[in-house]
Coordinates of C-alpha atoms and ligand atoms in Angstrom, one line a residue:
M1 CA 143.5 93.9 150.3
P2 CA 141.1 91.1 149.4
A3 CA 142.0 87.9 148.8
L4 CA 144.8 87.5 145.8
S5 CA 144.3 83.8 145.5
M6 CA 140.7 81.1 145.7
D7 CA 143.3 79.0 147.4
Q8 CA 144.0 81.2 150.6
I9 CA 139.9 81.0 150.9
V10 CA 139.4 77.2 150.4
S11 CA 142.2 76.4 152.7
L12 CA 141.0 78.9 156.0
C13 CA 137.6 77.4 155.4
K14 CA 138.6 74.1 156.0
R15 CA 141.5 74.7 158.0
R16 CA 138.9 76.8 161.0
G17 CA 135.5 74.9 160.3
F18 CA 133.8 76.9 157.8
I19 CA 132.8 74.7 154.9
F20 CA 133.7 70.8 154.4
P21 CA 133.9 69.0 151.0
G22 CA 130.2 66.6 151.0
S23 CA 131.0 63.6 152.2
E24 CA 134.8 63.4 152.4
I25 CA 135.0 60.4 154.9
Y26 CA 133.4 58.2 151.5
G27 CA 136.2 60.0 149.4
G28 CA 133.4 63.0 148.3
L29 CA 130.5 63.5 146.7
Q30 CA 131.3 66.0 143.8
G31 CA 129.5 69.3 144.1
T32 CA 128.3 69.2 147.5
Y33 CA 130.1 71.2 150.2
D34 CA 128.9 71.3 154.3
F35 CA 128.7 74.1 156.3
G36 CA 130.6 73.7 159.4
P37 CA 130.6 75.6 162.6
L38 CA 131.5 78.8 161.5
G39 CA 129.8 78.7 157.9
V40 CA 126.5 77.7 159.3
E41 CA 126.6 81.1 161.2
L42 CA 128.1 83.1 158.5
K43 CA 125.7 82.0 156.4
N44 CA 122.4 82.3 158.1
N45 CA 123.7 85.8 159.0
L46 CA 123.8 86.7 155.6
I47 CA 120.6 84.9 155.2
A48 CA 119.6 87.1 157.5
D49 CA 120.7 90.3 156.5
W50 CA 118.8 90.2 153.1
W51 CA 115.9 89.1 154.8
R52 CA 115.8 92.2 157.0
T53 CA 116.5 94.3 154.0
N54 CA 114.4 93.2 151.6
V55 CA 111.3 91.9 153.9
Y56 CA 111.5 93.9 157.2
A57 CA 113.3 97.4 155.9
R58 CA 110.7 97.6 153.4
D59 CA 106.7 98.0 153.4
D60 CA 106.2 95.8 150.1
M61 CA 107.1 92.4 150.8
E62 CA 106.1 89.5 152.3
G63 CA 108.2 86.1 153.0
L64 CA 107.4 82.3 151.6
D65 CA 108.8 78.7 152.1
A66 CA 107.7 76.7 149.4
A67 CA 108.1 73.0 149.7
I68 CA 111.1 72.0 147.6
L69 CA 109.0 68.8 145.6
M70 CA 106.2 70.5 143.9
N71 CA 104.2 69.0 140.8
R72 CA 105.6 68.0 137.5
L73 CA 103.7 70.1 135.4
V74 CA 105.7 73.2 137.6
W75 CA 108.4 72.2 135.4
K76 CA 106.5 71.7 132.5
Y77 CA 104.9 75.3 132.1
S78 CA 107.6 77.0 133.4
G79 CA 109.5 75.7 130.3
H80 CA 112.4 73.7 132.7
E81 CA 111.5 70.5 131.6
Q82 CA 112.1 71.8 127.5
T83 CA 114.5 74.6 128.0
F84 CA 116.9 73.8 130.9
N85 CA 119.5 72.4 129.4
D86 CA 123.1 72.6 129.1
P87 CA 124.6 71.4 125.6
L88 CA 127.0 68.5 126.3
V89 CA 129.6 67.0 124.3
D90 CA 132.1 63.8 125.2
C91 CA 135.8 63.5 124.5
L92 CA 135.9 59.9 122.3
V93 CA 139.2 59.2 124.0
C94 CA 139.4 60.4 127.9
K95 CA 135.5 59.8 127.9
G96 CA 135.6 63.1 129.7
R97 CA 132.4 65.1 129.4
F98 CA 131.3 68.9 129.1
R99 CA 129.5 71.7 128.4
A100 CA 129.8 72.4 124.7
D101 CA 129.2 76.4 125.1
K102 CA 132.5 76.5 127.3
L103 CA 135.2 74.7 125.9
A104 CA 137.8 76.8 124.3
D105 CA 140.0 74.1 122.2
A106 CA 138.0 71.9 119.4
R107 CA 140.4 68.9 121.1
C108 CA 140.2 68.2 124.6
L109 CA 142.9 69.3 126.7
L110 CA 142.6 66.3 129.4
H111 CA 145.5 63.1 130.6
P112 CA 143.4 60.0 129.6
D113 CA 142.7 60.0 133.1
Q114 CA 141.2 63.3 133.1
R115 CA 143.7 65.8 135.2
P116 CA 145.3 68.5 133.0
G117 CA 147.1 68.1 130.3
T118 CA 146.5 67.1 126.5
C119 CA 144.4 64.1 125.4
E120 CA 143.9 66.1 122.3
G121 CA 140.5 63.1 121.5
R122 CA 137.8 64.5 119.2
F123 CA 134.4 65.4 121.0
T124 CA 130.9 64.2 120.5
E125 CA 128.3 66.3 118.4
P126 CA 126.7 68.2 121.3
R127 CA 123.9 66.9 122.8
D128 CA 121.0 69.0 125.4
F129 CA 121.5 67.7 128.7
N130 CA 118.7 68.4 131.0
M131 CA 119.7 69.7 134.3
M132 CA 117.2 68.6 137.1
F133 CA 117.4 66.1 139.1
K134 CA 114.6 63.4 139.6
T135 CA 113.5 61.6 142.9
A136 CA 111.0 58.9 142.9
I137 CA 107.8 59.7 144.8
G138 CA 106.1 56.7 146.4
P139 CA 106.9 53.1 146.7
V140 CA 106.9 52.2 143.5
A141 CA 109.9 54.0 140.8
D142 CA 107.9 54.1 137.5
D143 CA 108.6 56.4 134.9
E144 CA 105.8 58.5 135.6
A145 CA 105.4 58.7 139.7
F146 CA 108.5 61.2 140.1
A147 CA 109.4 64.7 140.9
Y148 CA 112.0 66.8 140.2
L149 CA 114.1 68.5 142.4
R150 CA 113.7 72.5 142.1
P151 CA 116.5 73.9 140.1
E152 CA 115.2 77.6 141.2
T153 CA 113.2 78.7 144.5
A154 CA 111.3 80.9 142.0
Q155 CA 108.5 78.8 141.2
G156 CA 107.2 78.0 144.5
I157 CA 106.6 81.3 144.4
F158 CA 104.5 81.5 141.1
A159 CA 102.7 78.4 141.9
N160 CA 101.8 80.6 145.3
F161 CA 100.7 83.8 144.1
A162 CA 97.0 83.7 144.9
N163 CA 97.2 82.0 147.9
V164 CA 99.5 85.5 149.1
L165 CA 97.5 87.9 147.1
T166 CA 94.2 86.6 148.8
T167 CA 95.9 85.9 152.6
T168 CA 97.7 89.5 152.6
S169 CA 95.3 91.6 150.1
R170 CA 98.2 93.6 148.4
K171 CA 98.2 95.7 145.8
L172 CA 100.7 96.4 143.4
P173 CA 103.5 96.8 143.3
F174 CA 104.8 94.3 145.8
G175 CA 106.9 91.0 146.1
I176 CA 107.7 87.8 147.7
A177 CA 110.8 86.9 149.1
Q178 CA 112.0 83.0 149.7
V179 CA 115.3 81.7 150.6
G180 CA 116.1 78.3 149.9
K181 CA 117.7 75.2 148.3
A182 CA 118.2 74.4 144.7
F183 CA 119.5 71.7 142.8
R184 CA 121.3 71.8 139.1
N185 CA 123.0 68.6 137.9
E186 CA 125.8 70.8 136.9
I187 CA 128.2 68.9 134.4
N188 CA 131.3 70.3 135.4
P189 CA 130.6 71.2 139.2
R190 CA 133.9 73.5 140.3
N191 CA 135.3 76.4 142.0
F192 CA 134.5 75.8 145.3
L193 CA 131.0 76.9 145.9
F194 CA 131.2 78.9 142.8
R195 CA 129.7 75.7 141.3
V196 CA 127.3 73.2 143.0
R197 CA 124.9 70.9 142.2
E198 CA 123.4 71.2 146.0
F199 CA 123.1 75.5 146.9
D200 CA 120.6 78.1 148.5
Q201 CA 119.1 80.7 146.4
M202 CA 117.9 84.0 147.7
E203 CA 114.8 85.1 145.4
I204 CA 112.6 87.9 145.0
E205 CA 109.3 87.9 142.6
F206 CA 108.2 91.5 142.6
F207 CA 104.9 91.8 140.6
V208 CA 104.2 95.6 138.9
L209 CA 101.8 96.7 136.4
P210 CA 103.1 96.2 133.1
G211 CA 104.5 99.3 131.7
T212 CA 106.5 100.0 135.1
D213 CA 108.0 97.2 134.7
E214 CA 111.4 99.3 133.2
A215 CA 111.5 101.1 135.9
W216 CA 111.3 98.7 138.5
H217 CA 114.2 96.8 137.2
E218 CA 116.4 99.9 137.7
H219 CA 114.8 100.0 141.3
W220 CA 116.0 96.7 142.2
L221 CA 119.4 97.0 139.9
Q222 CA 120.5 100.0 142.5
A223 CA 118.8 98.2 145.7
R224 CA 120.9 95.1 145.0
L225 CA 124.0 97.1 144.4
D226 CA 123.7 99.0 147.5
W227 CA 122.9 95.5 149.4
W228 CA 126.5 94.0 148.6
A229 CA 128.1 97.2 149.1
S230 CA 126.2 97.1 152.8
V231 CA 127.2 93.7 153.4
G232 CA 131.3 94.5 152.4
V233 CA 131.1 93.8 148.3
P234 CA 131.5 97.6 147.3
R235 CA 129.9 99.0 144.1
E236 CA 133.5 99.4 142.1
R237 CA 134.8 95.4 142.6
I238 CA 130.8 94.6 140.9
T239 CA 130.3 95.0 137.2
I240 CA 126.8 95.1 135.2
Y241 CA 126.6 92.6 132.6
D242 CA 123.5 94.1 130.4
V243 CA 122.9 90.2 129.1
P244 CA 122.4 90.8 125.4
A245 CA 119.0 89.1 123.9
D246 CA 120.5 86.1 122.3
E247 CA 121.8 84.8 125.6
L248 CA 118.7 85.4 127.3
A249 CA 116.6 82.5 129.4
H250 CA 113.5 81.8 127.9
Y251 CA 111.7 84.3 130.2
S252 CA 113.5 87.1 130.4
K253 CA 113.0 90.4 128.5
R254 CA 116.1 91.7 129.9
T255 CA 118.2 90.5 132.7
Y256 CA 121.3 92.2 134.7
D257 CA 124.1 90.3 136.1
L258 CA 125.8 91.5 138.5
M259 CA 129.6 90.5 138.0
Y260 CA 132.1 89.8 141.2
D261 CA 136.1 89.5 140.2
Y262 CA 136.2 86.2 141.9
P263 CA 140.0 85.5 142.8
S264 CA 141.7 83.1 140.3
I265 CA 138.6 82.1 139.1
G266 CA 137.4 85.6 137.2
V267 CA 134.3 87.8 136.5
Q268 CA 131.2 85.6 137.5
E269 CA 127.8 86.4 138.2
I270 CA 126.7 86.9 141.7
E271 CA 123.1 87.4 141.1
G272 CA 120.9 87.7 138.0
I273 CA 118.1 91.0 138.2
A274 CA 115.6 89.7 135.3
N275 CA 112.1 91.3 134.5
R276 CA 110.4 87.9 133.9
T277 CA 107.1 89.9 132.3
D278 CA 104.1 88.3 132.5
Y279 CA 105.6 85.3 131.5
D280 CA 105.6 82.6 134.6
L281 CA 101.9 83.7 136.0
G282 CA 101.1 83.3 132.5
S283 CA 102.6 80.0 131.8
H284 CA 100.4 79.2 134.5
S285 CA 97.5 80.0 134.2
K286 CA 94.1 78.5 132.4
D287 CA 92.0 80.4 130.0
Q288 CA 95.2 82.2 128.8
A289 CA 93.4 83.7 125.7
Q290 CA 91.2 85.9 127.7
L291 CA 94.8 87.1 129.7
N292 CA 96.1 89.9 127.2
L293 CA 99.6 88.3 127.7
T294 CA 102.8 90.0 126.1
A295 CA 104.5 86.7 126.8
R296 CA 104.5 83.7 124.4
V297 CA 103.9 81.0 126.7
N298 CA 102.9 77.5 126.1
A299 CA 99.4 76.5 126.2
N300 CA 97.9 75.3 129.6
H301 CA 95.2 72.6 129.7
D302 CA 96.4 71.5 133.3
S303 CA 96.2 74.6 135.9
T304 CA 93.1 75.1 137.8
A305 CA 93.7 78.9 138.6
R306 CA 94.1 82.0 136.9
L307 CA 97.0 84.0 137.9
T308 CA 95.5 87.0 138.0
Y309 CA 95.3 90.4 140.1
Y310 CA 92.2 92.8 139.6
D311 CA 93.1 96.7 139.2
A312 CA 90.4 98.5 140.9
E313 CA 91.2 101.5 139.2
R314 CA 91.1 100.4 135.4
K315 CA 88.2 98.0 136.8
T316 CA 90.0 94.5 134.6
H317 CA 91.6 91.8 135.9
L318 CA 95.5 91.6 134.4
V319 CA 98.6 89.5 134.6
P320 CA 101.1 91.4 136.5
Y321 CA 104.8 91.5 135.3
V322 CA 107.7 90.6 137.4
I323 CA 111.1 91.5 138.3
E324 CA 113.4 88.8 139.9
P325 CA 116.6 89.7 141.4
S326 CA 118.0 85.8 142.2
A327 CA 121.1 85.7 144.1
G328 CA 123.7 82.8 145.2
V329 CA 124.0 82.3 148.8
G330 CA 127.4 80.4 148.1
R331 CA 128.2 82.6 145.6
G332 CA 127.9 86.1 147.6
L333 CA 129.2 83.9 150.9
L334 CA 132.4 83.5 149.0
A335 CA 132.5 87.5 147.7
V336 CA 132.7 88.7 151.5
L337 CA 135.0 86.0 152.4
C338 CA 137.4 87.1 149.7
E339 CA 136.8 90.5 150.4
A340 CA 137.3 90.2 154.2
Y341 CA 140.2 88.5 153.9
A342 CA 143.6 90.1 154.5
E343 CA 147.0 88.7 155.6
E344 CA 148.6 92.1 157.4
M345 CA 152.0 93.0 158.9
T346 CA 151.2 93.6 162.5
K347 CA 154.6 95.1 163.5
P348 CA 158.0 95.2 160.8
P349 CA 160.1 92.3 161.5
A350 CA 163.7 93.3 162.4
P351 CA 165.8 94.2 159.2
E352 CA 168.4 91.0 159.4
R353 CA 165.2 88.9 159.8
L354 CA 164.0 90.0 156.8
T355 CA 167.7 89.7 154.9
A356 CA 167.7 86.5 155.6
V357 CA 164.0 85.6 154.2
G358 CA 165.1 87.6 151.2
E359 CA 168.1 85.5 150.5
A360 CA 166.2 82.7 151.2
L361 CA 163.9 83.5 148.0
A362 CA 165.9 84.6 145.8
A363 CA 168.3 81.2 146.2
F364 CA 164.4 79.4 146.3
L365 CA 163.9 81.4 142.4
K366 CA 167.5 80.4 141.2
S367 CA 167.0 76.8 142.4
V368 CA 163.3 77.0 140.0
G369 CA 164.8 78.8 137.1
R370 CA 167.2 75.6 136.9
N371 CA 165.2 72.8 137.6
E372 CA 164.3 71.0 134.6
K373 CA 161.9 68.3 136.0
M374 CA 158.7 70.6 136.7
S375 CA 156.8 71.5 133.6
P376 CA 157.7 75.1 131.6
Q377 CA 154.0 76.7 132.9
Q378 CA 154.8 75.7 136.6
R379 CA 158.1 77.4 136.4
D380 CA 157.0 80.5 134.9
E381 CA 154.0 80.8 137.4
L382 CA 156.4 80.2 140.0
L383 CA 159.0 82.8 139.2
E384 CA 156.1 85.3 138.7
Q385 CA 154.9 84.5 141.7
G386 CA 158.1 84.5 143.9
Q387 CA 159.6 88.0 142.0
S388 CA 156.3 89.7 142.7
I389 CA 156.9 88.7 146.8
A390 CA 160.4 89.6 146.6
A391 CA 159.6 93.4 145.1
A392 CA 157.1 93.7 147.7
L393 CA 158.7 92.8 151.1
P394 CA 157.8 92.7 153.9
E395 CA 153.9 93.2 153.3
R396 CA 154.0 90.5 150.9
L397 CA 155.7 88.0 153.0
P398 CA 152.6 86.1 153.9
A399 CA 152.3 84.6 150.3
V400 CA 155.3 82.6 150.6
E401 CA 153.1 79.8 151.9
T402 CA 150.8 80.5 149.0
L403 CA 154.4 80.0 146.8
L404 CA 155.4 77.2 149.1
A405 CA 152.1 74.9 148.2
M406 CA 152.1 75.9 144.4
P407 CA 152.9 72.7 141.9
G408 CA 156.6 72.2 141.2
A409 CA 157.3 74.2 144.2
D410 CA 157.7 70.7 146.2
L411 CA 160.6 69.8 143.6
I412 CA 162.6 72.4 144.9
D413 CA 164.7 71.5 148.4
L414 CA 165.2 74.9 149.1
G415 CA 161.9 74.9 149.6
K416 CA 162.2 74.0 153.4
K417 CA 165.1 76.1 154.3
L418 CA 162.5 79.6 152.6
R419 CA 159.3 78.0 155.3
G420 CA 162.5 77.8 157.4
Q421 CA 163.3 81.2 157.6
A422 CA 160.1 82.8 157.2
Q423 CA 157.3 80.9 159.4
P424 CA 158.8 82.3 162.7
L425 CA 158.4 85.9 161.2
L426 CA 154.9 84.8 160.0
D427 CA 154.0 83.6 163.3
E428 CA 155.2 86.6 165.1
H429 CA 154.5 89.7 162.7
Y430 CA 151.9 89.0 160.6
R431 CA 147.8 87.7 161.1
T432 CA 145.5 86.6 158.4
V433 CA 142.0 88.4 159.9
L434 CA 138.7 88.3 158.5
H435 CA 137.4 91.9 158.5
L436 CA 133.7 91.0 157.9
R437 CA 131.0 93.4 158.8
P438 CA 130.1 92.5 162.4
R439 CA 126.6 91.7 161.9
L440 CA 128.0 89.0 159.8
A441 CA 130.7 87.6 161.8
P442 CA 130.2 84.1 162.7
V443 CA 131.4 84.3 166.4
K444 CA 130.7 88.3 167.6
V445 CA 132.7 87.6 171.2
A446 CA 135.6 85.8 172.2
V447 CA 135.8 85.7 176.6
F448 CA 139.3 85.1 177.6
P449 CA 140.5 84.2 181.3
L450 CA 144.1 85.4 181.7
K451 CA 144.6 82.6 183.9
R452 CA 142.8 79.6 183.3
N453 CA 143.5 77.8 186.7
H454 CA 142.7 80.9 188.6
E455 CA 138.7 80.0 190.0
K456 CA 137.3 83.4 190.2
I457 CA 138.6 84.5 186.8
V458 CA 137.5 81.6 185.2
A459 CA 134.1 81.8 186.8
T460 CA 133.6 85.6 186.0
A461 CA 134.7 84.7 182.1
R462 CA 132.1 82.0 181.9
Q463 CA 129.3 84.0 183.1
I464 CA 130.1 86.7 180.7
R465 CA 130.2 84.0 177.7
R466 CA 126.4 82.6 179.0
Q467 CA 124.9 85.9 179.9
L468 CA 125.9 87.1 176.2
Q469 CA 125.2 84.2 174.6
L470 CA 122.2 83.4 176.0
E471 CA 120.7 86.5 177.4
N472 CA 121.7 89.0 174.7
N473 CA 122.0 86.3 171.8
M474 CA 125.4 87.2 170.3
R475 CA 127.3 83.6 169.5
T476 CA 130.4 84.0 172.3
V477 CA 132.9 81.5 172.6
Y478 CA 135.0 80.9 176.0
D479 CA 138.7 79.9 174.7
D480 CA 141.5 79.2 177.3
T481 CA 143.5 77.4 175.3
G482 CA 146.7 79.4 174.5
A483 CA 148.7 82.5 175.5
I484 CA 146.5 85.7 175.3
G485 CA 148.3 86.8 171.5
K486 CA 147.9 83.1 170.1
L487 CA 144.0 83.5 171.2
Y488 CA 143.5 86.9 169.6
R489 CA 145.3 85.7 166.5
R490 CA 142.8 82.8 166.3
Q491 CA 139.6 85.0 166.4
D492 CA 141.2 87.5 163.8
E493 CA 141.5 84.7 161.3
I494 CA 137.6 83.6 161.5
G495 CA 136.6 87.4 162.2
T496 CA 135.3 87.8 166.0
P497 CA 135.1 91.5 166.3
F498 CA 135.7 91.4 170.0
C499 CA 137.5 89.2 172.2
V500 CA 136.9 89.8 176.2
T501 CA 139.7 89.3 178.5
V502 CA 139.2 89.0 182.5
D503 CA 142.3 89.5 184.2
F504 CA 143.2 90.1 188.1
D505 CA 141.9 93.6 188.3
T506 CA 138.4 92.7 187.0
I507 CA 137.9 90.6 190.0
G508 CA 139.7 93.1 192.5
E509 CA 142.7 91.3 193.2
G510 CA 145.1 93.8 190.6
K511 CA 147.3 96.8 191.3
D512 CA 144.6 99.2 190.3
G513 CA 141.7 99.7 192.4
S514 CA 139.4 101.3 189.8
L515 CA 139.5 98.5 187.3
T516 CA 137.6 96.0 189.6
G517 CA 134.7 94.9 187.6
T518 CA 135.9 96.0 184.3
V519 CA 137.3 93.8 181.5
T520 CA 139.8 94.9 178.1
V521 CA 137.8 94.5 175.3
R522 CA 140.0 94.3 172.2
D523 CA 138.8 95.8 168.5
R524 CA 139.7 92.9 165.7
D525 CA 140.1 96.0 163.1
T526 CA 142.5 98.1 165.2
M527 CA 143.6 95.8 167.5
A528 CA 142.9 98.9 170.4
Q529 CA 142.3 97.7 173.6
E530 CA 139.6 99.7 175.7
R531 CA 138.3 98.3 179.6
V532 CA 134.9 99.0 179.7
A533 CA 132.6 97.7 182.9
I534 CA 131.3 94.4 182.8
G535 CA 127.9 96.5 183.6
E536 CA 128.3 98.4 180.8
L537 CA 129.3 95.6 178.2
Q538 CA 126.1 94.5 176.7
G539 CA 125.2 98.0 175.5
Y540 CA 128.9 99.0 174.3
L541 CA 128.6 95.6 172.0
E542 CA 125.1 95.8 171.3
A543 CA 125.9 99.1 169.5
K544 CA 129.1 98.5 167.6
L545 CA 128.1 94.8 166.2
R546 CA 125.2 96.5 164.6
N547 CA 127.8 97.3 161.8
Ligands
GAP601 N1 115.7 82.3 139.3 C1 116.0 82.6 138.1 C2 117.8 81.9 138.4 O1 117.9 80.7 139.1 P1 120.2 82.1 137.6 O2 120.1 82.9 137.1 O3 119.8 80.3 136.9 O4 118.6 82.6 137.6 C3 120.4 82.8 140.1 O5 120.2 81.2 138.9 C4 121.6 83.0 140.8 O6 121.8 81.5 141.4 C5 122.8 82.8 140.4 O7 123.1 84.2 140.1 C6 124.1 82.6 141.5 O8 124.4 83.0 142.0 C7 123.5 81.2 142.2 N2 123.1 80.1 141.3 C8 123.4 79.4 140.1 N3 123.3 78.0 139.6 C9 124.4 78.0 140.4 C10 125.1 76.8 141.0 N4 125.2 75.6 140.1 N5 126.2 76.5 142.2 C11 125.8 78.1 142.9 N6 125.1 78.7 142.5 C12 124.6 78.9 141.5

């Protein structure tokens, strides 16, 4: 079962070093996150998989890495200076600032100190707020010497269309793929990685003959759904939103948004697949009147290029249409983590210990029902969550941790007793595990010495670790800081597909001489263990890590 709440993912990411709030030591910077040792591996693996599928596994794609800073005119003719706006309102009482199109109520629902509440302030009239960040260029900051931080990577591709076309001699249809940073001055960054001010995009601009665009749009819709499924976000967890005409971006003839059902956040866009027509190449071209453009573009008096393609069959220069699959790395990573996350029972607890937890939970809920200090909403939410756990014990026991972290739970003294009953069971009978696709897992293999002071066992384990990581290119860690069971749990929680243990048999000092030169390999998902000869370890692991 995937994650039930975003808190589970946020807490795991912080606890284990996937993702940290940006600039935390100075109180943070809203809308920014840093990828820690495990996060950077996972992110790189997701991007590499996208690149392999879209660039290496196809015959019709080139790659690109364009500069983030571009001539300001790019953003004038792309339409972003004029239209990349959010409608913004201010609360006249608490001064909170909101997107007008996202407000459910006519009055403000914050406290004057901007916590959830009911400030009931009226809002100002909406006004447009451009979401592009500006930065000064050169030593003198003035109104003209600035550049924007790109709000999408796409324009770097359009600006290089002619360069790529002439240097690769590509024929239509073909695409250009790019992965890189994008920046948006979001009014309300929120929901962890979901809405941030600095993020990575994986974008393709796929250039096609006008008239073939609709068929290619369908092709890319299917190709992208297939890729999400291949990285662990199944088709049935994604809905397709055919964006209505009045919600389309200024460049789009039609857009399919792929919507993922994030826990706690709800159904939200993970990727957009737009038919951008001849809008962008046409917008950035000179001599537009001669180009038979179908899109309505602003007149361009600054471009030095005609971004056209010579169609040898029709003996004519034309402006290709563009299909654009554009995915956010952070949103993708979040969906992959949510799908992979599980809290599982490894062996059923003894019935009397379970009964004791059930009784502690019932007493806790009774106390919640009587408590008059918490808000009615907190009470209802605690009761709902608690009753759903009670109805599904022992499987739902791990949700006790979420229950005790909910607002209002700290007001109940019996929470301590519940934790005291539940924690030992959780430690002994449950595990948190990330069932990540092995090729995405941040760490591929963990190597443990059965005895951490035994010179030969330690040397063999370290040698295996070095070999796998340096020569076989698998991110491998060495850990000797606990009992084997505890080390397994630690690796399960970060999704490590295989744990290798070096023991006395490995070094020929065990009871069974036939096991000399072999190690135990434990599989994360099945928890089954196998003896594998050290000489065959690389091949054994490589075959499984391709999945
Ligand atoms: N070039 C087209 C484009 O940028 P978009 O729908 O605005 O289209 C594409 O963005 C993807 O980028 C989104 O589907 C989402 O995954 C990601 N994205 C956009 N804004 C984001 C933000 N503020 N934080 C995180 N990801 C974001």
